[in-house]
Each structure stands twice: as C-alpha cells, then as structure tokens.
C-alpha cells in the first residue's frame, strides 16, 4: 500500500531536515512546561544553583504549600463549579437549539445560525460594560450565577452550530419513524437522537470547558470586590505576590492547574480538532 | 391532499422547533445581544456609573481619537494581531508540511506536544513565560550567559525595544500548534493518488508543496489566519500577566485600556465608545483577511 508518507518520504534529506526542525520546535514548546514541572519540585536553594536541570531531591511539599497558602483550593472549587455548571447548561440549551435548527423545519435556520456565529466575533469588552451594570441592578453579582450564566450564553453560538451540523447528518427517516410511532418530540430527542450525537457532545464539552476554565477578563470584572468568588485565572494572577520569592511553590501552583489540563485534553485532542475543522467547513 | 397534511405536520414541528430554540436564544439575547446594543447607546452618553446617563453626541468618539494612549493601544493590538498571525501561519504551515515527512508514530507525538499550548489558559502560559523572561534568573538570560552571549541579555519585558516582540513570541508560541493542526487536517484530506501521480511525473517536493498542497489547503490557511488574527487583536490575559501594559503605558493593548477607563476611572461611556471602535477594527481585520487569503473550498 502506498500511503501519503511513503510517497513523500522517498526524499531522505528532507526527511532528516523535517525531524530536525520538528524536534527543535517541540523543544521550544515543551521546555518551558517541563521547566515549570522541574522547578515545582525544587527547593528555593536548589533552584538558584540548578536552574535548568531535573530536580535532584524532589520537594513534594511545594505542592502542599501552594495549595494551602495560595488559597488554590478555593479558586479551584470556584473554577470547577462555574465551568461544570456552564458546560452542562451549554450542552442542554444548544443540543435543543441545534436540533430545532437542524431537524425541526424552523424557517431560515441557516440565517439564524449565521447571525449567532457572526455576533460571536464581537470582542467581549463591548458586552461586559453594560452587562456588568445590568447584573449589578439585578443583584446577580454576588453569586456564581454571575459567571455561569454569561459563560453559558457566550458558548452557545459555536456549540449550537456544531450540533446543527451534526444533527443534519442523521437521516430524517430515523426521526420520522419515531414520530410516527407516537413518540413525543422530547422522547424522540432524548431516546433516539441524543445517543447518536455523542461525538458532537464530546466536542462541545471539550471546547466549552477549555474556553470557560481559562476565562479571565469577565471573571476579573465580576469578582473584583468579592473574596469568595475568584476563579483560578484571577487567583493565579495574585498568586506570585502571595508566594513572594518562593519560586518552587509558585511553580507548583501553576503546575497544579496545568498538568490535569494537558493530560486530560491530550487524550481528548481529537474532539477539539474535530470541532475546529467543523468550523472550517463553513468558515 | 397528502402534501397539505405534510405541510400541516411540518408546521406543527416548526412551532415545537421554536419552543426548543427559545431557551438558547433567550439566554444569548440577554447576556450578549442586549448588553451589546446597550453598549452602543452608552457610547454616545456620559456616565460615571452612579448618576444618570446623558447624551453627549459623538464626544466620546472624538475624545478617543485624541487619546494618545488609545491610539498607542490600537497600534499595539494591531501589530500583535497582524504579525502574530503571519508568524503563526507561516510556522504552522511549515510544521504541518514537515509532519508529512516523518513517521506516523513520531508525527503524532510531535503533533500532541506542539498543540498542547492551545489547551492551556492564556494566563497560565503567560505566567510560565514570566520564568523565561525574568531578568535575573530567567531561562532566556541564563541561557545567553551559558552560551557566552551575556552581552545580549536584556530586561526583556521592561525594555521598550524588546517588550512587544517578547509578547509576540508568547502569542505565537501558543498559536502555532493550532494553525499546524488545522493545516495538517487539510493536508490529510488531499488524495494520495494526486501526490502519487505528481511524483511519477517527476515533481519535486517544493513543486508539490507549491502547486498541489498549498492551493488545496487555502481554506484551512484562511481559517487559521482569522483565528490567529482574532486572538492577537483581542490579546489581554498575556499582556496583563506579563507587563500589565508597561513599561509605563508602552505595551498597552485595546481591551486593557478600555477596561481601565470603564472600571477603574468610572468613564463608562468613554469605555463603551472605545469598545465600539474596537469592534469595528476586529470586523475590518476579519474581512480583510478573508479578502487577502482566498479560501476556495475544494471538494476534497
């Protein structure tokens, strides 16, 4: 079998050059992350004498110190609560909406979804000023809802787009036969259609999670006056000053947030990429 | 008769369809569209956040174009957006192309590692880079010292000559993987027989890249250029965490200056006006990119 790489790889020199350049690129990308991990296991004394290398005597207590003195636990809880809440809501609202646009004869569905998508390009700051005042008037600022509801809303266009596209690949016959069998629309949706779109759900969950987990600007605005609602991105910004010059503990704090993401999403990368290329079809 | 029944049925589904669509639409209207429209109105008003709002015509807009910091912020944001999208598209396409020449297993390892910065929040990548650029013990300066290039050491983030390009590097570092993965997906879709027949005709690698691969992935190049431009124009987290706009206001960017005016100086109307200018710049940038990189979608 002749695959793409065997055809191209006949050029030995270019193969060698490719490995060379990609290895260099990989080092430039990976080293700062590795450096963070190494530093997180060094004592401050070791950090200054052994800057680049692997830690000689791993100091695991850095992690414990970062977790407790840096308030990471509180930030972590807020981030998990806000992110999981918005991921669930986004999935619920945009599967319903995407199904309606894709499979329920809503007129001008193409126009509706493009309107959502176009609006999606507007920079957040053009929304935040008025939204902040709206939420203050409604006294929503002192609860997690101040983050969950907007985070849900802002992820709807892209998620609904993904779901609409995916629902359109499900043959109408399957849906219609369920309808004829007397299933209500909601039963058809839950029992027949949802199980068929698990890959799309995975894509949306990964996307929404990454987007909301790292969101900084709105979180800064809403939690400016609150000691208890701060999420990880906001908390980490203050983290360095709280840790002083304890580089090891500081690095441990950053690693605590980074490692789970890289591990989990390294595994889910294909869904992330699937979502992006779905966007490419209709750019 | 049958068709009339069908259209009646369709109409019933349509009504239910609107019901299904309503929650999402309502939430989106409330938390995005309405505040945006209110922001447009606010941009023509003066408001300190407490007293009542009153109309001031185009004053806010006129002020914004006399505001040296805002003009500098526009310049910086546009510079970061344009240059980081050019750099990340060029490097991303190069990496994607080179990936075709390495074995499948090592290729997927390279891909996973090169893509990983895209999944780390921007605040965190910026904080990681505070280790790189730190003047005393930072990786970069220490590395230069080790290589006996101590003379090149700089205070990267507080030196006017290097601060913007340091930010640019972080932004491209994060963006390249995304561009690479998108363009690689485009290259995967090119039919093997096309490459095979080009090879049999005696086409070299360079010719295959220019005449076959690049034209066929233009749609993906366009998309990744737009993504990169957007993230560069809207860059905030990275700048905040690394320089906070400094030295002085030298590396201030649009979202940062707007935030400060609205939420620190209580000039909400003025902030709103600048944010509308920002929206226009973003939209123009997007349309220009679309025009410059023609992404004809081939049936692959």
Coordinates of C-alpha atoms in Angstrom, one line a residue:
Chain A
X1 CA 0.0 0.0 0.0
X2 CA 1.3 3.4 -0.9
X3 CA 0.4 5.9 1.7
X4 CA 1.0 9.6 1.6
X5 CA 4.1 9.5 3.7
X6 CA 5.8 6.7 1.8
X7 CA 5.4 8.7 -1.4
X8 CA 6.8 11.8 0.1
X9 CA 9.4 10.1 2.3
X10 CA 11.4 9.0 -0.7
X11 CA 13.4 12.2 -0.2
X12 CA 15.7 11.2 2.5
X13 CA 17.4 14.5 3.1
X14 CA 14.1 16.3 3.5
X15 CA 13.0 13.6 6.0
X16 CA 16.1 14.3 8.1
X17 CA 15.6 18.0 7.9
X18 CA 11.9 17.5 8.9
X19 CA 12.9 15.6 12.0
X20 CA 15.5 18.2 12.9
X21 CA 13.1 21.2 12.6
X22 CA 10.3 19.4 14.4
X23 CA 12.5 18.3 17.2
X24 CA 13.7 21.9 17.7
X25 CA 10.1 23.2 17.6
X26 CA 9.0 20.6 20.1
X27 CA 11.8 21.5 22.5
X28 CA 10.8 25.2 22.3
X29 CA 7.2 24.3 23.1
X30 CA 7.8 21.6 25.7
X31 CA 10.8 23.0 27.6
X32 CA 9.0 25.9 29.4
X33 CA 6.4 23.4 30.5
X34 CA 9.0 20.9 31.7
X35 CA 10.9 23.7 33.3
X36 CA 7.8 24.5 35.3
X37 CA 7.5 20.9 36.4
X38 CA 11.1 20.7 37.4
X39 CA 11.0 23.9 39.3
X40 CA 7.9 22.9 41.2
X41 CA 9.9 20.1 42.8
X42 CA 13.0 22.2 43.8
X43 CA 13.7 24.0 47.0
X44 CA 14.4 27.7 46.6
X45 CA 18.1 26.9 47.4
X46 CA 18.3 24.3 44.7
X47 CA 16.5 26.5 42.2
X48 CA 19.3 29.0 42.2
X49 CA 22.2 26.5 41.8
X50 CA 20.4 24.1 39.5
X51 CA 18.2 26.2 37.2
X52 CA 17.8 24.1 34.1
X53 CA 18.0 20.5 35.1
X54 CA 16.0 17.8 36.7
X55 CA 15.4 18.3 40.5
X56 CA 17.9 16.3 42.5
X57 CA 15.9 16.0 45.6
X58 CA 12.2 16.4 44.8
X59 CA 10.4 18.6 47.3
X60 CA 6.8 17.5 47.2
X61 CA 5.9 19.8 50.0
X62 CA 5.9 22.7 47.5
X63 CA 2.6 21.4 46.2
X64 CA 1.0 21.2 49.7
X65 CA 2.3 24.7 50.5
X66 CA 0.9 26.2 47.2
X67 CA -2.4 24.5 47.7
X68 CA -2.9 25.9 51.2
X69 CA -1.1 29.3 51.4
X70 CA -2.1 30.3 47.9
X71 CA -5.8 29.7 48.5
X72 CA -5.7 27.5 45.4
X73 CA -8.3 25.2 47.0
X74 CA -11.0 28.0 47.0
X75 CA -10.1 29.2 43.5
X76 CA -10.1 25.6 42.3
X77 CA -13.6 24.9 43.7
X78 CA -15.0 28.1 42.1
X79 CA -13.5 27.2 38.8
X80 CA -14.8 23.7 38.8
X81 CA -18.2 24.8 39.9
X82 CA -18.5 27.6 37.3
X83 CA -17.0 25.5 34.5
X84 CA -19.0 22.4 35.1
X85 CA -22.2 24.4 35.6
X86 CA -21.8 26.2 32.3
X87 CA -20.7 23.1 30.4
X88 CA -23.9 21.3 31.5
X89 CA -26.1 24.3 30.6
X90 CA -24.5 24.9 27.3
X91 CA -24.9 21.3 26.3
X92 CA -28.5 21.3 27.3
X93 CA -29.5 24.5 25.6
X94 CA -27.5 24.1 22.4
X95 CA -28.5 20.5 21.8
X96 CA -32.1 21.6 22.0
X97 CA -31.5 24.6 19.8
X98 CA -29.3 22.8 17.3
X99 CA -31.9 20.1 16.9
X100 CA -34.6 22.6 16.3
X101 CA -32.5 24.3 13.6
X102 CA -31.3 21.1 12.0
X103 CA -34.3 18.8 12.1
X104 CA -37.5 20.6 13.0
X105 CA -38.3 22.7 9.9
X106 CA -37.5 26.0 11.5
X107 CA -37.5 28.5 8.6
X108 CA -34.4 30.5 7.8
X109 CA -32.4 28.2 10.1
X110 CA -29.2 28.8 8.1
X111 CA -29.6 32.6 8.6
X112 CA -30.3 32.2 12.3
X113 CA -27.2 30.2 13.0
X114 CA -25.0 32.6 10.9
X115 CA -26.4 35.5 12.9
X116 CA -25.4 33.8 16.1
X117 CA -21.9 33.0 14.7
X118 CA -21.3 36.5 13.4
X119 CA -22.2 38.0 16.7
X120 CA -19.8 35.6 18.3
X121 CA -16.8 37.5 16.8
X122 CA -17.6 40.7 18.8
X123 CA -14.9 41.3 21.4
X124 CA -16.1 40.6 24.9
X125 CA -15.3 44.1 26.3
X126 CA -18.0 45.5 24.0
X127 CA -20.5 43.5 26.1
X128 CA -19.0 43.5 29.6
X129 CA -19.5 47.2 30.5
X130 CA -23.3 47.2 30.0
X131 CA -23.7 43.6 31.2
X132 CA -21.9 44.4 34.5
X133 CA -24.3 47.2 35.2
X134 CA -27.3 45.0 34.2
X135 CA -26.2 42.3 36.6
X136 CA -25.5 44.8 39.4
X137 CA -29.0 46.1 39.1
X138 CA -30.4 42.5 39.3
X139 CA -28.2 41.8 42.3
X140 CA -26.6 38.8 40.5
X141 CA -23.0 39.8 41.1
X142 CA -22.6 38.1 44.4
X143 CA -23.2 34.6 43.3
X144 CA -21.7 32.0 40.9
X145 CA -24.6 32.7 38.5
X146 CA -22.7 36.0 37.6
X147 CA -20.2 33.7 35.9
X148 CA -22.2 30.6 34.9
X149 CA -25.0 32.4 33.0
X150 CA -22.8 34.6 30.8
X151 CA -20.3 31.8 30.2
X152 CA -23.2 29.7 29.1
X153 CA -24.5 32.3 26.7
X154 CA -21.2 33.1 25.1
X155 CA -20.6 29.4 24.2
X156 CA -24.0 28.9 22.6
X157 CA -23.3 30.1 19.0
X158 CA -20.4 27.7 18.4
X159 CA -22.0 24.8 20.2
X160 CA -25.3 25.2 18.5
X161 CA -23.5 25.4 15.2
X162 CA -21.7 22.1 15.8
X163 CA -24.9 20.4 16.9
X164 CA -26.9 21.7 14.0
X165 CA -24.3 20.4 11.5
X166 CA -24.2 17.0 13.3
X167 CA -28.0 16.6 13.6
X168 CA -28.2 17.2 9.8
X169 CA -26.2 14.1 9.2
X170 CA -28.8 12.0 11.0
X171 CA -31.3 10.6 8.4
X172 CA -34.7 12.1 8.6
X173 CA -36.2 8.6 8.3
X174 CA -35.0 7.6 11.8
X175 CA -36.6 10.7 13.3
X176 CA -39.8 10.4 11.3
X177 CA -40.3 6.8 12.1
X178 CA -40.0 7.6 15.8
X179 CA -42.5 10.4 15.4
X180 CA -44.9 8.1 13.5
X181 CA -44.6 5.5 16.3
X182 CA -46.1 8.2 18.5
X183 CA -43.1 9.3 20.4
X184 CA -43.4 12.9 21.6
X185 CA -40.8 15.2 20.2
X186 CA -39.0 15.3 23.5
X187 CA -38.9 11.5 23.7
X188 CA -37.6 11.3 20.2
X189 CA -34.9 13.8 21.0
X190 CA -33.8 12.1 24.2
X191 CA -34.2 8.5 23.3
X192 CA -33.4 8.4 19.6
X193 CA -31.4 11.4 18.6
X194 CA -29.1 12.2 21.6
X195 CA -27.4 8.8 21.7
X196 CA -26.5 9.3 18.0
X197 CA -24.5 12.5 18.6
X198 CA -22.1 11.6 21.4
X199 CA -19.0 12.7 19.4
X200 CA -20.6 16.2 18.9
X201 CA -21.3 16.3 22.6
X202 CA -17.7 15.5 23.4
X203 CA -16.5 18.2 21.1
X204 CA -18.8 20.8 22.6
X205 CA -17.9 19.8 26.2
X206 CA -14.1 20.0 25.5
X207 CA -14.5 23.4 23.8
X208 CA -16.7 24.9 26.4
X209 CA -14.5 23.5 29.2
X210 CA -11.3 25.0 27.8
X211 CA -12.9 28.3 26.9
X212 CA -14.5 28.9 30.3
X213 CA -11.8 27.3 32.5
X214 CA -9.3 29.9 31.4
X215 CA -11.6 33.0 31.1
X216 CA -10.0 35.9 32.8
X217 CA -11.5 39.3 31.9
X218 CA -15.1 38.8 32.8
X219 CA -14.1 36.9 36.0
X220 CA -11.9 39.8 36.9
X221 CA -14.7 42.3 36.5
X222 CA -17.3 40.4 38.4
X223 CA -15.1 39.1 41.2
X224 CA -13.2 42.4 41.8
X225 CA -15.0 43.1 45.0
X226 CA -15.5 39.5 46.1
X227 CA -13.2 37.5 48.2
X228 CA -15.0 34.2 47.8
X229 CA -15.9 34.0 44.1
X230 CA -12.5 34.3 42.5
X231 CA -11.7 31.7 39.9
X232 CA -8.3 30.1 39.2
X233 CA -7.2 32.6 36.4
X234 CA -7.9 35.6 38.6
X235 CA -6.4 33.9 41.7
X236 CA -3.2 32.9 39.9
X237 CA -2.6 36.5 38.9
X238 CA -2.3 37.4 42.5
X239 CA -0.5 34.2 43.3
X240 CA 3.0 35.4 42.6
X241 CA 2.8 38.2 45.1
X242 CA 1.3 36.0 47.7
X243 CA 4.1 33.4 47.3
X244 CA 6.8 36.0 47.4
X245 CA 10.0 34.7 46.1
X246 CA 9.3 31.0 46.7
X247 CA 9.8 30.0 43.1
X248 CA 9.3 26.3 43.8
X249 CA 5.9 26.8 45.4
X250 CA 4.9 29.3 42.8
X251 CA 5.8 26.8 40.1
X252 CA 3.9 24.1 42.0
X253 CA 0.8 26.2 42.0
X254 CA 1.0 26.7 38.2
X255 CA 1.7 23.0 37.6
X256 CA -1.4 22.0 39.6
X257 CA -3.5 23.8 37.2
X258 CA -1.6 22.9 34.0
X259 CA -0.9 19.2 34.4
X260 CA -4.5 17.9 34.6
X261 CA -5.5 20.0 31.6
X262 CA -2.6 18.7 29.5
X263 CA -3.2 15.1 30.5
X264 CA -7.0 15.1 30.0
X265 CA -7.1 17.1 26.9
X266 CA -4.1 15.5 25.4
X267 CA -6.4 12.5 25.4
X268 CA -9.4 14.4 24.1
X269 CA -7.4 16.4 21.5
X270 CA -9.2 14.7 18.6
X271 CA -12.5 16.2 19.6
X272 CA -11.0 19.6 19.9
X273 CA -9.6 19.3 16.4
X274 CA -12.8 17.9 15.1
X275 CA -14.6 20.9 16.4
X276 CA -12.2 23.3 14.8
X277 CA -12.3 21.6 11.4
X278 CA -16.1 21.6 11.6
X279 CA -15.8 25.3 11.8
X280 CA -13.5 25.2 8.8
X281 CA -16.1 23.7 6.5
X282 CA -18.2 26.9 6.7
X283 CA -15.5 29.4 7.8
Chain B
X1 CA -54.1 16.3 0.0
X2 CA -51.1 14.3 1.3
X3 CA -48.8 17.2 0.7
X4 CA -51.2 19.5 2.6
X5 CA -51.2 17.1 5.5
X6 CA -47.4 17.0 5.4
X7 CA -47.1 20.8 5.4
X8 CA -49.5 21.0 8.4
X9 CA -47.4 18.4 10.1
X10 CA -44.3 20.4 9.3
X11 CA -45.9 23.5 10.7
X12 CA -46.6 21.7 13.9
X13 CA -42.9 20.7 14.2
X14 CA -41.9 24.2 13.3
X15 CA -43.8 25.5 16.3
X16 CA -42.2 22.9 18.5
X17 CA -38.9 23.8 16.9
X18 CA -39.3 27.4 18.0
X19 CA -40.0 26.2 21.5
X20 CA -36.8 24.1 21.5
X21 CA -34.9 27.1 20.2
X22 CA -36.2 29.6 22.7
X23 CA -34.1 28.9 25.8
X24 CA -30.8 29.2 24.0
X25 CA -32.0 32.3 22.1
X26 CA -33.3 33.9 25.2
X27 CA -30.1 33.3 27.2
X28 CA -28.0 34.6 24.3
X29 CA -30.1 37.7 23.8
X30 CA -30.0 38.5 27.5
X31 CA -26.3 38.1 28.1
X32 CA -24.8 39.1 24.8
X33 CA -27.1 40.9 22.3
X34 CA -28.9 43.2 24.7
X35 CA -25.8 44.4 26.6
X36 CA -24.0 44.9 23.2
X37 CA -26.9 47.1 22.0
X38 CA -26.9 49.0 25.3
X39 CA -23.2 49.4 24.9
X40 CA -23.8 51.1 21.6
X41 CA -26.2 53.6 23.2
X42 CA -23.8 54.1 26.1
X43 CA -21.1 55.0 23.7
X44 CA -23.0 58.2 22.9
X45 CA -23.5 59.0 26.6
X46 CA -21.6 60.2 29.5
X47 CA -21.9 58.1 32.7
X48 CA -19.8 57.6 35.8
X49 CA -21.8 54.5 36.9
X50 CA -23.9 56.2 39.6
X51 CA -25.6 59.4 38.4
X52 CA -27.9 59.2 35.4
X53 CA -26.7 58.8 31.9
X54 CA -27.0 61.7 29.4
X55 CA -26.3 62.0 25.7
X56 CA -23.2 63.8 24.6
X57 CA -23.3 63.1 20.8
X58 CA -20.0 62.0 19.3
X59 CA -17.9 63.5 22.1
X60 CA -16.6 60.1 23.4
X61 CA -15.5 59.1 19.9
X62 CA -13.8 62.4 19.3
X63 CA -12.1 62.1 22.6
X64 CA -10.9 58.6 21.8
X65 CA -9.1 59.7 18.7
X66 CA -7.3 62.4 20.7
X67 CA -6.3 60.0 23.4
X68 CA -2.6 59.1 22.8
X69 CA -2.9 56.0 25.0
X70 CA -5.8 54.7 23.0
X71 CA -4.0 55.3 19.7
X72 CA -1.0 53.5 21.1
X73 CA -3.2 50.7 22.2
X74 CA -4.7 50.4 18.7
X75 CA -1.2 50.3 17.3
X76 CA 0.0 47.7 19.7
X77 CA -3.1 45.4 19.3
X78 CA -3.0 45.7 15.5
X79 CA 0.8 45.0 15.5
X80 CA 0.3 41.9 17.7
X81 CA -2.6 40.7 15.7
X82 CA -1.1 41.1 12.3
X83 CA 2.4 39.9 13.0
X84 CA 1.5 37.0 15.2
X85 CA -1.0 35.8 12.6
X86 CA 1.7 36.0 9.9
X87 CA 4.3 34.2 12.0
X88 CA 2.0 31.5 13.3
X89 CA 0.5 30.8 9.9
X90 CA 4.0 30.5 8.3
X91 CA 5.4 28.4 11.1
X92 CA 2.2 26.4 11.4
X93 CA 2.1 25.5 7.7
X94 CA 5.8 24.7 7.7
X95 CA 5.3 22.3 10.7
X96 CA 2.2 20.7 9.1
X97 CA 4.1 20.1 5.9
X98 CA 7.1 18.7 7.6
X99 CA 4.8 16.3 9.5
X100 CA 4.1 14.6 6.2
X101 CA 7.7 13.6 6.1
X102 CA 8.1 11.9 9.5
X103 CA 6.8 8.5 10.5
X104 CA 3.2 8.2 11.7
X105 CA 4.1 7.5 15.3
X106 CA 6.6 10.3 15.8
X107 CA 4.3 12.5 13.8
X108 CA 1.5 12.1 16.3
X109 CA 3.9 12.7 19.2
X110 CA 5.1 16.0 17.7
X111 CA 1.5 17.0 17.0
X112 CA 0.4 16.3 20.5
X113 CA 3.2 18.3 22.1
X114 CA 3.1 21.2 19.6
X115 CA -0.6 21.5 20.1
X116 CA -0.6 21.4 23.9
X117 CA -0.2 25.2 24.5
X118 CA -3.5 25.7 22.8
X119 CA -5.3 24.0 25.6
X120 CA -3.6 25.8 28.4
X121 CA -5.3 29.1 29.5
X122 CA -3.5 32.2 28.3
X123 CA -3.0 33.5 31.9
X124 CA -1.0 30.4 32.7
X125 CA 1.1 30.3 29.6
X126 CA 1.9 34.0 30.3
X127 CA 2.9 33.2 33.9
X128 CA 5.0 30.3 32.7
X129 CA 6.8 32.8 30.5
X130 CA 7.5 35.1 33.4
X131 CA 10.1 32.4 34.3
X132 CA 11.5 32.7 30.8
X133 CA 11.8 36.5 30.6
X134 CA 12.8 37.2 34.3
X135 CA 15.9 39.4 34.0
X136 CA 18.0 37.8 36.9
X137 CA 17.2 34.1 37.0
X138 CA 15.0 33.8 33.8
X139 CA 15.7 31.0 31.4
X140 CA 16.5 33.2 28.5
X141 CA 19.1 35.4 30.1
X142 CA 20.7 32.4 31.9
X143 CA 20.9 30.5 28.6
X144 CA 22.5 33.5 26.9
X145 CA 25.0 33.6 29.8
X146 CA 25.8 29.9 29.4
X147 CA 26.4 30.4 25.7
X148 CA 28.8 33.3 26.5
X149 CA 26.4 35.7 24.9
X150 CA 25.9 37.6 28.1
X151 CA 26.1 40.8 26.2
X152 CA 22.7 40.1 24.6
X153 CA 21.0 39.8 28.0
X154 CA 18.1 42.2 28.4
X155 CA 15.3 43.0 30.7
X156 CA 13.0 41.7 28.1
X157 CA 9.7 42.9 29.4
X158 CA 10.8 46.3 30.7
X159 CA 12.9 47.3 27.7
X160 CA 11.0 49.2 25.1
X161 CA 13.0 47.7 22.2
X162 CA 12.0 44.1 23.2
X163 CA 8.7 44.2 25.1
X164 CA 6.3 43.9 22.1
X165 CA 8.3 41.2 20.4
X166 CA 8.5 39.2 23.6
X167 CA 4.7 39.4 23.9
X168 CA 4.5 38.4 20.2
X169 CA 6.7 35.4 20.9
X170 CA 4.4 34.2 23.7
X171 CA 1.3 34.7 21.5
X172 CA 2.8 32.8 18.5
X173 CA 4.1 30.1 20.8
X174 CA 0.6 29.5 21.9
X175 CA -1.0 29.8 18.4
X176 CA 1.4 27.8 16.2
X177 CA 0.0 24.4 17.3
X178 CA -3.5 25.3 16.3
X179 CA -2.5 26.5 12.9
X180 CA -0.4 23.4 12.4
X181 CA -3.2 21.0 13.4
X182 CA -5.8 22.8 11.2
X183 CA -3.5 22.8 8.1
X184 CA -2.4 19.2 8.8
X185 CA -6.1 18.2 8.7
X186 CA -6.3 19.9 5.4
X187 CA -3.3 18.1 4.0
X188 CA -4.7 14.7 5.3
X189 CA -7.7 15.3 3.1
X190 CA -5.6 15.6 -0.1
X191 CA -6.0 12.4 -2.1
X192 CA -2.9 10.1 -2.2
X193 CA -3.3 9.4 -5.9
X194 CA -2.9 13.1 -6.7
X195 CA 0.5 13.2 -4.9
X196 CA 1.5 9.8 -6.4
X197 CA 0.9 10.9 -10.0
X198 CA 2.7 14.2 -9.3
X199 CA 5.6 12.1 -8.1
X200 CA 5.5 9.8 -11.1
X201 CA 5.6 12.9 -13.4
X202 CA 8.8 13.8 -11.6
X203 CA 7.6 16.7 -9.5
X204 CA 10.0 17.6 -6.6
X205 CA 8.9 18.3 -3.1
X206 CA 8.9 22.0 -3.4
X207 CA 6.7 21.9 -6.5
X208 CA 4.3 19.5 -4.8
X209 CA 4.1 21.9 -1.9
X210 CA 3.5 25.0 -4.0
X211 CA 1.3 23.6 -6.8
X212 CA -0.7 21.0 -5.0
X213 CA -0.7 21.2 -1.2
X214 CA -0.8 24.9 -0.6
X215 CA -3.7 25.6 -3.1
X216 CA -5.7 22.7 -1.6
X217 CA -5.4 23.9 2.0
X218 CA -6.1 27.6 1.4
X219 CA -9.5 27.2 3.2
X220 CA -7.7 26.0 6.3
X221 CA -5.0 28.6 6.0
X222 CA -7.6 31.3 5.8
X223 CA -9.4 30.0 8.9
X224 CA -6.3 29.7 10.9
X225 CA -5.2 33.2 9.9
X226 CA -8.5 34.5 11.1
X227 CA -8.2 32.6 14.4
X228 CA -4.7 33.9 14.9
X229 CA -5.6 37.5 14.0
X230 CA -8.6 37.4 16.3
X231 CA -6.6 36.1 19.3
X232 CA -3.8 38.7 18.6
X233 CA -6.2 41.6 18.3
X234 CA -8.1 40.6 21.4
X235 CA -4.9 39.8 23.4
X236 CA -5.3 40.8 27.0
X237 CA -4.5 38.0 29.5
X238 CA -1.0 37.6 28.2
X239 CA -0.2 41.3 28.4
X240 CA -1.8 41.7 31.8
X241 CA 0.1 38.9 33.3
X242 CA 3.5 39.7 31.8
X243 CA 3.8 43.5 31.6
X244 CA 0.5 45.0 32.8
X245 CA 0.9 47.4 29.8
X246 CA 4.3 48.5 30.9
X247 CA 6.9 49.9 30.8
X248 CA 4.7 52.9 31.5
X249 CA 2.0 52.5 29.0
X250 CA 4.3 51.3 26.3
X251 CA 2.7 47.9 25.7
X252 CA -0.9 48.8 26.5
X253 CA -3.5 47.0 24.3
X254 CA -7.1 47.9 23.4
X255 CA -9.0 45.7 25.9
X256 CA -6.8 46.8 28.7
X257 CA -7.2 50.5 28.1
X258 CA -10.9 50.1 27.7
X259 CA -11.1 48.1 31.0
X260 CA -9.2 50.7 32.9
X261 CA -11.3 53.6 31.6
X262 CA -14.6 51.9 32.4
X263 CA -13.9 50.0 35.6
X264 CA -11.0 52.0 37.2
X265 CA -11.7 55.6 36.1
X266 CA -15.5 55.1 36.0
X267 CA -15.7 56.5 32.5
X268 CA -18.2 54.0 31.3
X269 CA -19.5 56.0 28.2
X270 CA -15.9 56.6 27.1
X271 CA -15.0 52.9 27.5
X272 CA -18.1 51.9 25.6
X273 CA -17.2 54.2 22.7
X274 CA -13.6 52.8 22.5
X275 CA -15.1 49.3 22.6
X276 CA -17.2 50.1 19.5
X277 CA -14.1 51.3 17.7
X278 CA -12.5 48.0 18.8
X279 CA -15.4 46.0 17.3
X280 CA -15.0 47.9 14.0
X281 CA -11.3 47.1 13.9
X282 CA -11.9 43.4 14.6
X283 CA -14.6 43.2 11.9
X284 CA -12.4 45.0 9.3
X285 CA -9.5 42.8 10.2
X286 CA -11.6 39.7 9.6
X287 CA -13.0 40.9 6.3
X288 CA -9.5 41.9 5.1
X289 CA -8.1 38.5 6.0
X290 CA -10.9 36.9 4.1
X291 CA -10.2 39.0 1.1
X292 CA -6.4 38.6 1.2
X293 CA -6.4 34.8 1.6
X294 CA -8.9 33.4 -0.9
X295 CA -10.1 30.1 0.7
X296 CA -11.8 28.4 -2.2
X297 CA -13.3 25.3 -0.8
X298 CA -12.5 22.4 -3.0
X299 CA -14.4 19.2 -2.7
X300 CA -11.8 17.0 -1.2

